[in-house]
């Protein structure tokens, strides 16, 4: 059997070329894999959901005589199926985990300098993937068609519409016209984008991301430089790396299923079908910082230019996020170097970069805190101080501390020691 | 010299080549151009056609305000309802306009969502009072910020739960807090017996200001 396949597919060559590729081991290298696992689970659970979900707002009568929009009723139906609610929750939590893991993966790359030449391109693909994953999650918001989902999506719709010049066209295409509880084309449109177009794009980009990674080889961890300088260190992709990944995947599925079983995500009955009453909505954690900034922007920040309005919605919802995305994309080009990066760098030896990352995380935390402005009764001036100055302060303090602790240590203790002893001889 | 007579003049040959090339290039250009154009024309289908049904017409003079939701959904709002609402939370009623000619409730246009409230007539600013009737005011209920339905009452003003925008309905929905870029438009109304009737459309454009 193996021989038969080998003669036709040249498995031996494939094995030695691809599957024996050395893959270095470090616990932080699994963050990208977890992102991928979350995506696989999302696709699998998503397939199950599409089979029972009805993307329509036509009025249906449930067995107990309630008149409900079909999309909402089909969510209730899914929840009533064996393990239906668990699978729906698994889909929901995996979306959170995918975005969180991708974000942590990105921080790991940033902290260890893995974005440097020749990997700038894959850094850009990665940013594209993170943004796309968030957009995909957003297009899934409205599908349960409950009051909460509709309110949250409406806010996103208007933020999209606030994009200068192209906003109107963009939301018209995404939402099939005006956002309204009675727009019959909106849910089918969002459904198609959420289950077909964005996942296909994600699959293509994930493929590209992995292909570039295999082609360029995974960056070598710092310890490899000490253990065997100039050599590629790692375990073969198959079977060793494959077995590790396989075990990790099973652990991932087990843990998330447990979570999904205990915590039912987004109980639609708690909100009911859409009405004119707005529930107090809070976006998911990965939007909370934008939500916070939206509330801080003063209402008079507004001007018109060439027929486009630049209002507070634009500054909070479009300008700040775009600036951050562009800033992230620029990192490998600002921190450029002529030679190729072979080994990862230790965060402790790059205090400037490390404290910048810490400062950015503080910015994210402070902007998220601003999302609780109304609940905590925080004055706007205080929030501005928190969002602008606390991250800078944190960065400076982190820099000073890192310098104090690691600044005087020699760059390469072991190698230096060896050289020193050799010179003594 | 027989040879030269039969052969084609090299200059002429080159010119023919150039002509052929131009024709081919033009053909390719036109072909590609037409393909791109027709593809873009397919893209027009991404934007759905807007069909204005009677339920989607914007509010206009003569429309009667009816309950948007709840047990009385679709019934006309009376001053007694508004008095009763004052004791509930929120102390106002969300309404849709009803066309008296065909009795259609125009509830399929988001910007037709209207807030109606009974206020102390003496507390209204003169400008607001002009469009009110015995202290009853009506405004677009769609927040100017990002389009939520402003459905709460806090700090004695109208409160949008989405980002904390606050409007004072006594003073032309002046913005008193939050990131809201401007007031929502008032709907001029009058009382006709027990009915609340619009005397015009919104004073200016309703809906999120984006
Ligand atoms: S939508 Fe009303 S305050 Fe933002």
XYZ file of C-alpha atoms and ligand atoms in Angstrom:
639
model
C 0.000 0.000 0.000
C 2.736 2.426 1.028
C 4.833 1.285 -1.904
C 1.927 1.766 -4.287
C 1.401 5.334 -3.102
C 5.116 6.054 -2.954
C 5.632 5.032 -6.568
C 2.965 7.486 -7.641
C 3.365 10.356 -5.228
C 7.050 10.092 -4.382
C 6.235 10.118 -0.698
C 9.822 9.440 0.266
C 10.938 12.717 -1.262
C 8.008 14.620 0.205
C 8.892 13.165 3.575
C 12.532 14.104 3.448
C 11.854 17.505 1.913
C 8.925 18.731 3.969
C 8.051 16.478 6.874
C 11.597 16.178 8.175
C 11.953 19.937 8.350
C 13.365 20.925 11.706
C 10.946 22.842 13.837
C 12.440 24.506 16.903
C 10.731 24.042 20.239
C 9.838 26.745 22.713
C 6.599 27.076 24.643
C 5.785 30.482 23.107
C 6.013 28.987 19.614
C 2.665 27.297 20.213
C 0.659 30.518 20.245
C 0.388 30.534 16.465
C -0.655 26.897 16.526
C -3.375 27.615 19.061
C -4.665 30.334 16.738
C -4.835 27.760 13.975
C -6.595 25.221 16.205
C -9.179 27.805 17.163
C -9.763 28.489 13.487
C -10.168 24.778 12.707
C -12.693 24.434 15.540
C -14.487 27.540 14.281
C -14.829 26.035 10.817
C -16.042 22.674 12.149
C -18.564 24.111 14.597
C -19.529 26.690 11.994
C -20.425 23.952 9.520
C -22.712 22.421 12.123
C -24.337 25.779 12.824
C -24.997 26.593 9.155
C -26.901 23.332 8.775
C -29.527 24.456 11.272
C -29.386 28.232 11.104
C -31.873 30.107 8.950
C -30.438 33.343 7.559
C -33.719 35.226 7.266
C -35.858 37.597 9.278
C -39.201 36.314 8.014
C -41.679 35.872 10.805
C -42.119 32.314 12.020
C -44.414 30.914 14.680
C -42.680 28.708 17.204
C -44.424 25.556 18.554
C -45.437 27.518 21.666
C -47.136 30.169 19.570
C -44.595 33.007 19.674
C -44.020 35.044 16.539
C -40.282 35.474 16.071
C -37.793 36.363 13.331
C -36.612 33.109 11.708
C -32.908 33.732 12.459
C -33.627 34.226 16.160
C -35.948 31.215 16.267
C -33.341 29.024 14.577
C -30.840 29.904 17.318
C -33.369 28.712 19.891
C -33.762 25.570 17.791
C -29.990 25.005 17.673
C -29.827 25.412 21.443
C -32.493 22.711 21.803
C -30.535 20.134 19.767
C -28.324 17.529 21.466
C -25.122 19.405 22.334
C -26.440 22.263 20.175
C -25.901 24.911 22.819
C -22.430 23.533 23.577
C -21.403 23.651 19.933
C -22.732 27.181 19.558
C -20.823 28.220 22.682
C -17.720 26.479 21.406
C -17.971 28.526 18.229
C -18.336 31.702 20.277
C -15.463 31.014 22.682
C -13.171 29.835 19.907
C -13.633 33.173 18.185
C -12.428 34.875 21.368
C -9.520 32.464 21.721
C -8.495 32.827 18.100
C -8.240 36.590 18.385
C -6.531 36.439 21.780
C -4.013 33.830 20.640
C -3.262 35.726 17.435
C -2.706 38.871 19.501
C -0.354 37.096 21.928
C 1.435 35.437 19.005
C 2.003 38.899 17.550
C 3.369 40.195 20.858
C 5.743 37.232 21.027
C 6.999 38.010 17.513
C 7.406 41.658 18.420
C 9.202 41.056 21.718
C 11.657 38.598 20.188
C 12.402 40.674 17.084
C 11.191 37.921 14.754
C 9.611 40.481 12.415
C 13.026 41.619 11.188
C 14.488 40.957 7.763
C 13.707 38.607 5.984
C 10.334 38.144 7.741
C 8.791 41.592 7.201
C 6.364 40.180 4.668
C 5.001 37.548 7.025
C 4.584 40.198 9.726
C 2.321 42.097 7.322
C 0.370 38.947 6.419
C -0.027 38.303 10.145
C -1.453 41.767 10.774
C -3.839 41.203 7.875
C -4.915 37.926 9.476
C -5.573 39.521 12.858
C -7.637 42.330 11.335
C -9.522 39.882 9.144
C -10.239 37.595 12.104
C -11.719 40.534 14.011
C -13.831 41.602 11.022
C -15.049 38.027 10.609
C -16.044 37.902 14.272
C -17.898 41.181 13.831
C -19.902 39.961 10.831
C -21.072 37.054 12.963
C -22.411 39.332 15.701
C -25.732 40.117 14.094
C -26.617 36.612 12.985
C -28.485 35.499 16.152
C -30.690 38.557 15.548
C -31.405 39.331 19.177
C -31.708 42.811 20.596
C -28.174 42.904 21.950
C -26.563 41.683 18.718
C -28.520 44.140 16.629
C -27.591 47.116 18.800
C -23.901 46.178 18.791
C -23.868 45.638 15.037
C -25.670 48.899 14.401
C -22.870 50.761 16.172
C -20.335 48.967 13.977
C -22.388 49.856 10.914
C -22.355 53.545 11.737
C -18.613 53.454 12.473
C -18.088 51.943 9.018
C -20.327 54.618 7.540
C -18.136 57.255 9.216
C -15.196 56.365 6.948
C -14.669 59.425 4.788
C -15.890 59.231 1.177
C -16.095 55.436 0.907
C -18.009 54.707 4.136
C -21.480 54.838 2.593
C -20.555 52.489 -0.234
C -18.735 50.146 2.118
C -21.635 49.642 4.520
C -24.080 49.398 1.636
C -22.134 46.431 0.324
C -21.490 44.822 3.717
C -25.025 45.206 5.063
C -27.023 45.189 1.829
C -28.403 48.679 2.242
C -29.522 50.619 5.262
C -29.121 48.985 8.640
C -32.573 48.250 9.943
C -34.405 45.552 11.873
C -36.670 45.230 8.886
C -34.088 45.122 6.096
C -34.751 41.625 4.746
C -31.510 41.480 2.756
C -29.177 42.323 5.611
C -28.990 38.976 7.423
C -28.523 36.902 4.223
C -25.745 39.276 3.171
C -23.937 39.159 6.509
C -24.396 35.386 6.570
C -22.723 34.910 3.201
C -19.850 37.201 4.142
C -19.414 35.548 7.530
C -19.522 31.903 6.449
C -18.090 32.095 2.958
C -16.103 35.104 1.849
C -14.162 35.999 4.949
C -13.345 32.376 5.903
C -12.112 31.715 2.368
C -9.900 34.768 2.549
C -8.694 33.676 5.977
C -7.842 30.190 4.696
C -5.900 31.673 1.790
C -3.979 34.049 4.053
C -3.292 31.326 6.639
C -1.910 29.175 3.831
C 0.312 32.018 2.697
C 1.424 32.705 6.276
C 2.464 29.070 6.787
C 4.022 28.745 3.355
C 6.242 31.757 3.938
C 7.119 30.397 7.375
C 8.155 27.009 5.966
C 10.044 28.622 3.103
C 11.927 31.056 5.347
C 12.270 28.512 8.167
C 11.063 29.199 11.650
C 13.278 31.617 13.537
C 15.755 29.891 15.799
C 15.390 30.443 19.512
C 18.197 32.175 21.358
C 19.375 29.002 23.065
C 20.138 27.452 19.662
C 22.927 29.954 19.226
C 24.607 28.698 22.374
C 23.920 25.002 21.873
C 24.989 24.734 18.258
C 25.854 28.030 16.614
C 25.268 28.159 12.879
C 23.157 24.995 12.838
C 19.402 24.584 12.553
C 18.059 23.207 15.779
C 14.678 21.559 16.184
C 12.603 18.434 16.018
C 11.339 17.021 12.720
C 7.945 18.306 11.641
C 6.802 14.686 11.420
C 6.499 12.793 13.615
C 7.774 14.750 16.637
C 6.350 18.204 16.003
C 3.201 16.649 14.578
C 2.625 14.605 17.708
C 3.151 17.620 19.948
C 0.721 19.660 17.850
C -1.762 16.793 17.807
C -1.711 16.483 21.569
C -2.029 20.221 21.948
C -5.019 20.215 19.606
C -6.768 17.527 21.615
C -6.056 19.413 24.844
C -7.382 22.574 23.192
C -10.626 20.891 22.130
C -11.060 19.265 25.534
C -10.533 22.474 27.502
C -12.674 24.692 25.267
C -15.478 22.127 25.186
C -15.437 22.081 28.952
C -15.633 25.877 29.030
C -18.409 25.879 26.431
C -20.308 23.288 28.416
C -20.137 25.301 31.609
C -20.552 28.819 30.246
C -23.250 29.170 27.643
C -22.215 31.998 25.323
C -24.607 34.760 24.397
C -27.933 33.485 25.787
C -30.252 35.043 23.212
C -33.379 34.627 25.334
C -31.932 37.049 27.856
C -32.176 39.861 25.280
C -35.125 38.795 23.156
C -35.732 39.730 19.537
C -34.901 43.311 18.453
C -37.045 46.129 19.826
C -36.773 49.898 19.973
C -35.373 49.639 23.502
C -31.617 49.768 23.506
C -29.998 47.399 25.983
C -26.846 48.608 27.691
C -24.348 47.051 25.298
C -20.650 46.506 25.826
C -18.653 45.218 22.896
C -16.360 42.208 23.193
C -12.972 42.784 24.799
C -11.155 43.253 21.485
C -13.429 46.186 20.633
C -13.691 47.596 24.129
C -10.676 49.888 23.687
C -12.213 51.463 20.563
C -15.477 51.765 22.456
C -13.606 53.543 25.256
C -11.906 55.979 22.906
C -15.223 56.690 21.170
C -16.605 57.910 24.475
C -13.634 60.155 25.182
C -13.630 62.117 21.942
C -15.285 65.499 22.559
C -18.388 66.113 20.496
C -17.028 69.277 18.866
C -14.152 67.556 17.080
C -15.758 67.911 13.730
C -15.074 69.458 10.341
C -15.993 68.886 6.743
C -13.572 68.412 3.884
C -14.400 67.802 0.229
C -17.830 66.480 1.071
C -16.723 64.111 3.848
C -17.498 64.628 7.527
C -14.728 64.103 10.046
C -16.714 63.829 13.252
C -16.041 62.293 16.669
C -17.201 58.943 15.276
C -14.457 59.112 12.663
C -11.725 60.024 15.148
C -12.634 57.333 17.641
C -13.880 54.585 15.357
C -11.722 54.912 12.244
C -8.751 57.197 12.778
C -7.263 55.760 15.982
C -7.613 52.068 14.974
C -6.206 52.761 11.492
C -3.283 54.628 13.008
C -2.510 51.698 15.290
C -2.738 49.156 12.469
C -0.486 51.250 10.218
C 1.923 51.782 13.101
C 2.115 48.025 13.682
C 2.678 47.419 9.975
C 5.526 49.933 9.948
C 7.484 48.287 12.778
C 9.774 46.044 10.653
C 10.537 48.979 8.381
C 11.344 51.400 11.187
C 13.437 48.822 13.014
C 15.209 47.745 9.829
C 18.604 46.118 9.577
C 20.786 45.165 6.587
C 21.585 41.580 7.562
C 19.218 38.666 7.936
C 17.938 37.816 11.388
C 18.749 34.234 12.301
C 18.241 34.035 16.038
C 15.520 35.476 18.188
C 16.466 38.278 20.506
C 15.916 38.303 24.234
C 13.388 40.933 25.368
C 15.681 41.800 28.275
C 18.454 42.818 25.909
C 16.267 45.208 23.954
C 14.857 47.411 26.696
C 13.680 50.093 24.246
C 11.506 47.750 22.236
C 10.309 45.788 25.247
C 9.230 48.886 27.135
C 7.450 50.133 23.992
C 5.400 46.909 23.922
C 4.631 47.276 27.622
C 3.566 50.877 27.041
C 1.264 49.822 24.191
C -0.317 47.145 26.370
C -0.894 49.807 29.012
C -2.543 51.989 26.361
C -4.849 49.108 25.498
C -5.710 48.592 29.177
C -6.352 52.301 29.775
C -8.504 52.671 26.651
C -10.444 49.605 27.779
C -10.904 51.233 31.166
C -12.386 54.227 29.342
C -15.015 51.797 28.089
C -16.316 51.756 31.671
C -16.620 55.532 31.770
C -20.345 55.566 32.482
C -20.339 52.630 34.896
C -17.479 54.052 36.959
C -18.458 57.694 36.491
C -14.997 58.671 35.284
C -14.499 62.283 34.203
C -13.284 62.775 30.651
C -10.192 64.804 31.580
C -8.987 62.009 33.835
C -9.460 59.481 31.047
C -7.370 61.554 28.681
C -4.568 61.653 31.232
C -4.854 57.912 31.780
C -4.860 57.059 28.085
C -2.118 59.462 27.001
C 0.311 59.722 29.890
C 0.051 56.492 31.859
C 1.279 54.374 28.895
C 4.227 56.726 28.336
C 5.032 56.690 32.025
C 4.765 52.902 32.119
C 7.096 52.640 29.144
C 9.679 54.916 30.746
C 9.534 53.098 34.080
C 9.845 49.731 32.313
C 12.845 51.031 30.399
C 14.586 52.246 33.537
C 13.923 48.975 35.336
C 15.097 46.841 32.409
C 18.257 48.927 32.126
C 18.940 48.659 35.836
C 18.530 44.887 35.853
C 20.022 43.817 32.541
C 21.919 46.859 31.319
C 25.246 45.973 32.882
C 25.130 42.252 32.140
C 27.440 41.239 29.278
C 25.635 40.647 25.989
C 26.539 36.979 25.719
C 27.648 35.622 29.085
C 28.475 32.061 27.986
C 30.099 32.850 24.668
C 32.007 35.707 26.255
C 33.203 33.396 29.002
C 34.421 30.832 26.490
C 36.291 33.426 24.516
C 37.769 34.788 27.672
C 39.091 31.409 28.778
C 40.461 30.751 25.314
C 42.342 34.030 25.408
C 43.713 33.179 28.844
C 45.120 29.947 27.543
C 19.431 41.933 -59.177
C 16.459 39.633 -59.609
C 16.737 38.874 -56.011
C 16.068 42.403 -54.788
C 13.036 42.790 -56.998
C 11.302 39.858 -55.363
C 12.154 40.618 -51.798
C 10.004 42.982 -49.757
C 11.445 46.312 -48.867
C 12.638 45.944 -45.227
C 11.324 49.388 -44.260
C 7.906 48.608 -45.619
C 7.933 45.270 -43.837
C 8.641 46.962 -40.544
C 5.829 49.424 -41.069
C 3.409 46.583 -41.715
C 4.575 44.967 -38.526
C 3.943 48.113 -36.582
C 0.455 48.417 -38.029
C -0.406 44.853 -37.159
C 0.932 45.332 -33.683
C -1.113 48.492 -33.120
C -4.263 46.776 -34.275
C -3.618 43.814 -31.999
C -2.756 46.022 -29.058
C -5.901 48.060 -29.582
C -7.988 44.895 -29.748
C -6.490 43.570 -26.536
C -6.969 46.939 -24.857
C -10.612 47.170 -25.818
C -11.189 43.580 -24.741
C -9.625 44.053 -21.322
C -11.417 47.379 -20.866
C -14.798 45.880 -21.663
C -14.177 42.945 -19.324
C -13.276 45.282 -16.468
C -16.316 47.435 -17.146
C -18.691 44.498 -17.219
C -17.157 43.133 -14.014
C -17.715 46.488 -12.347
C -21.264 46.402 -13.630
C -21.733 43.082 -11.839
C -20.463 44.890 -8.733
C -23.417 47.273 -8.961
C -25.492 44.307 -7.800
C -23.725 44.437 -4.426
C -25.752 47.490 -3.589
C -29.352 46.360 -3.249
C -32.162 48.230 -4.908
C -34.127 50.352 -2.481
C -37.837 49.834 -2.870
C -39.826 52.422 -0.961
C -42.878 50.635 0.365
C -45.571 52.548 2.323
C -43.967 51.236 5.542
C -40.658 52.855 4.623
C -41.844 56.378 3.820
C -40.385 59.065 6.072
C -42.679 60.792 8.559
C -44.566 63.748 7.092
C -47.278 66.276 7.960
C -50.571 64.653 8.979
C -49.056 61.421 10.326
C -50.467 60.202 13.644
C -48.049 58.956 16.308
C -48.706 55.391 17.487
C -47.045 53.096 20.030
C -43.953 51.440 18.533
C -43.872 48.474 20.905
C -45.400 46.827 23.915
C -48.966 45.708 24.508
C -50.423 48.743 22.742
C -48.147 48.541 19.675
C -49.853 50.155 16.701
C -52.454 52.040 18.782
C -52.601 55.815 18.764
C -50.834 57.548 21.616
C -53.078 59.758 23.733
C -52.127 62.565 26.151
C -53.405 60.280 28.921
C -50.861 57.636 27.844
C -48.109 60.231 28.099
C -49.272 61.265 31.560
C -49.230 57.626 32.644
C -45.793 57.123 31.108
C -44.374 59.872 33.326
C -44.693 57.497 36.264
C -42.917 54.674 34.469
C -39.321 54.163 33.388
C -38.486 55.593 30.913
C -41.006 58.454 31.298
C -41.591 58.757 27.552
C -43.036 56.665 24.742
C -41.268 55.392 21.609
C -43.554 55.983 18.632
C -43.866 55.328 14.916
C -45.824 57.521 12.509
C -49.031 56.164 11.006
C -50.282 57.414 7.663
C -53.988 58.320 8.207
C -54.834 57.818 4.532
C -54.014 54.118 4.337
C -53.607 53.341 8.055
C -50.089 51.996 7.455
C -47.683 52.202 10.392
C -44.376 53.357 8.905
C -42.182 51.131 11.057
C -39.695 49.909 8.487
C -37.516 52.995 8.391
C -35.157 53.210 11.365
C -35.184 57.010 11.309
C -38.954 56.989 11.815
C -38.421 56.003 15.451
C -39.753 58.902 17.514
C -39.636 59.829 21.181
C -42.772 61.525 22.563
C -42.869 63.012 26.020
C -45.069 65.207 28.141
C -43.005 67.975 29.753
C -43.860 70.931 31.962
C -44.871 73.570 29.323
C -43.106 76.362 31.225
C -39.800 74.443 31.199
C -39.564 74.462 27.393
C -37.348 76.932 25.600
C -39.343 79.235 23.285
C -37.895 77.598 20.182
C -38.879 74.121 21.395
C -42.308 75.274 22.533
C -43.045 76.460 19.002
C -43.165 72.863 17.786
C -44.700 71.370 20.919
C -48.355 71.084 21.936
C -49.276 71.647 25.615
C -45.802 70.551 26.676
C -45.783 67.439 24.499
C -42.580 67.206 22.486
C -41.501 64.744 19.799
C -37.977 64.087 18.544
C -36.166 61.598 16.370
C -35.065 58.844 18.759
C -32.043 57.836 16.660
C -28.863 59.015 18.347
C -26.777 61.425 16.290
C -23.637 59.660 17.463
C -23.780 56.095 16.162
C -27.436 55.442 15.613
C -28.652 53.663 18.754
C -32.234 54.235 19.808
C -31.986 56.713 22.668
C -34.188 54.834 25.057
C -33.305 55.864 28.602
C -33.861 58.722 31.004
C -31.065 59.678 33.413
C -30.002 62.830 35.296
C -33.358 64.294 34.309
C -32.406 64.241 30.635
C -32.651 61.876 27.733
C -29.818 59.286 27.826
C -28.351 57.104 25.084
C -27.036 53.891 26.673
C -24.518 53.205 23.925
C -21.854 55.836 24.701
C -23.559 57.996 27.270
C -24.837 60.746 24.982
C -27.336 63.035 26.762
C -29.910 65.374 25.260
C -32.164 67.903 26.926
C -35.576 67.616 25.253
C -36.651 70.918 26.853
C -34.113 72.845 24.811
C -34.309 71.429 21.313
C -32.457 68.249 22.361
C -29.321 70.221 23.111
C -26.398 67.860 23.802
C -25.469 68.063 27.470
C -23.007 65.160 27.729
C -21.191 62.501 25.760
C -19.468 62.320 22.397
C -22.587 63.234 20.412
C -21.873 65.679 17.562
C -25.243 67.470 17.650
C -28.894 67.485 18.681
C -31.524 65.195 17.168
C -34.206 66.909 15.075
C -37.525 67.835 16.619
C -40.791 66.743 15.026
C -43.364 69.580 15.010
C -46.666 68.286 16.381
C -50.158 69.414 17.307
C -53.009 67.842 19.211
C -56.106 66.877 17.246
C -58.571 65.723 19.853
C -56.789 62.813 21.484
C -54.348 62.291 18.651
C -50.796 63.547 18.342
C -50.335 64.635 14.746
C -47.171 65.726 12.961
C -47.490 69.121 11.305
C -44.342 68.646 9.199
C -41.431 66.283 8.779
C -38.356 66.445 11.056
C -36.847 69.930 11.316
C -33.585 68.584 9.887
C -32.089 65.267 8.825
C -32.524 62.458 11.383
C -30.141 59.531 11.916
C -26.513 59.150 12.900
C -24.392 62.060 11.792
C -21.742 60.192 9.820
S -24.915 55.985 19.821
Fe -25.792 57.295 21.280
S -24.071 57.941 22.379
Fe -23.135 56.687 20.870
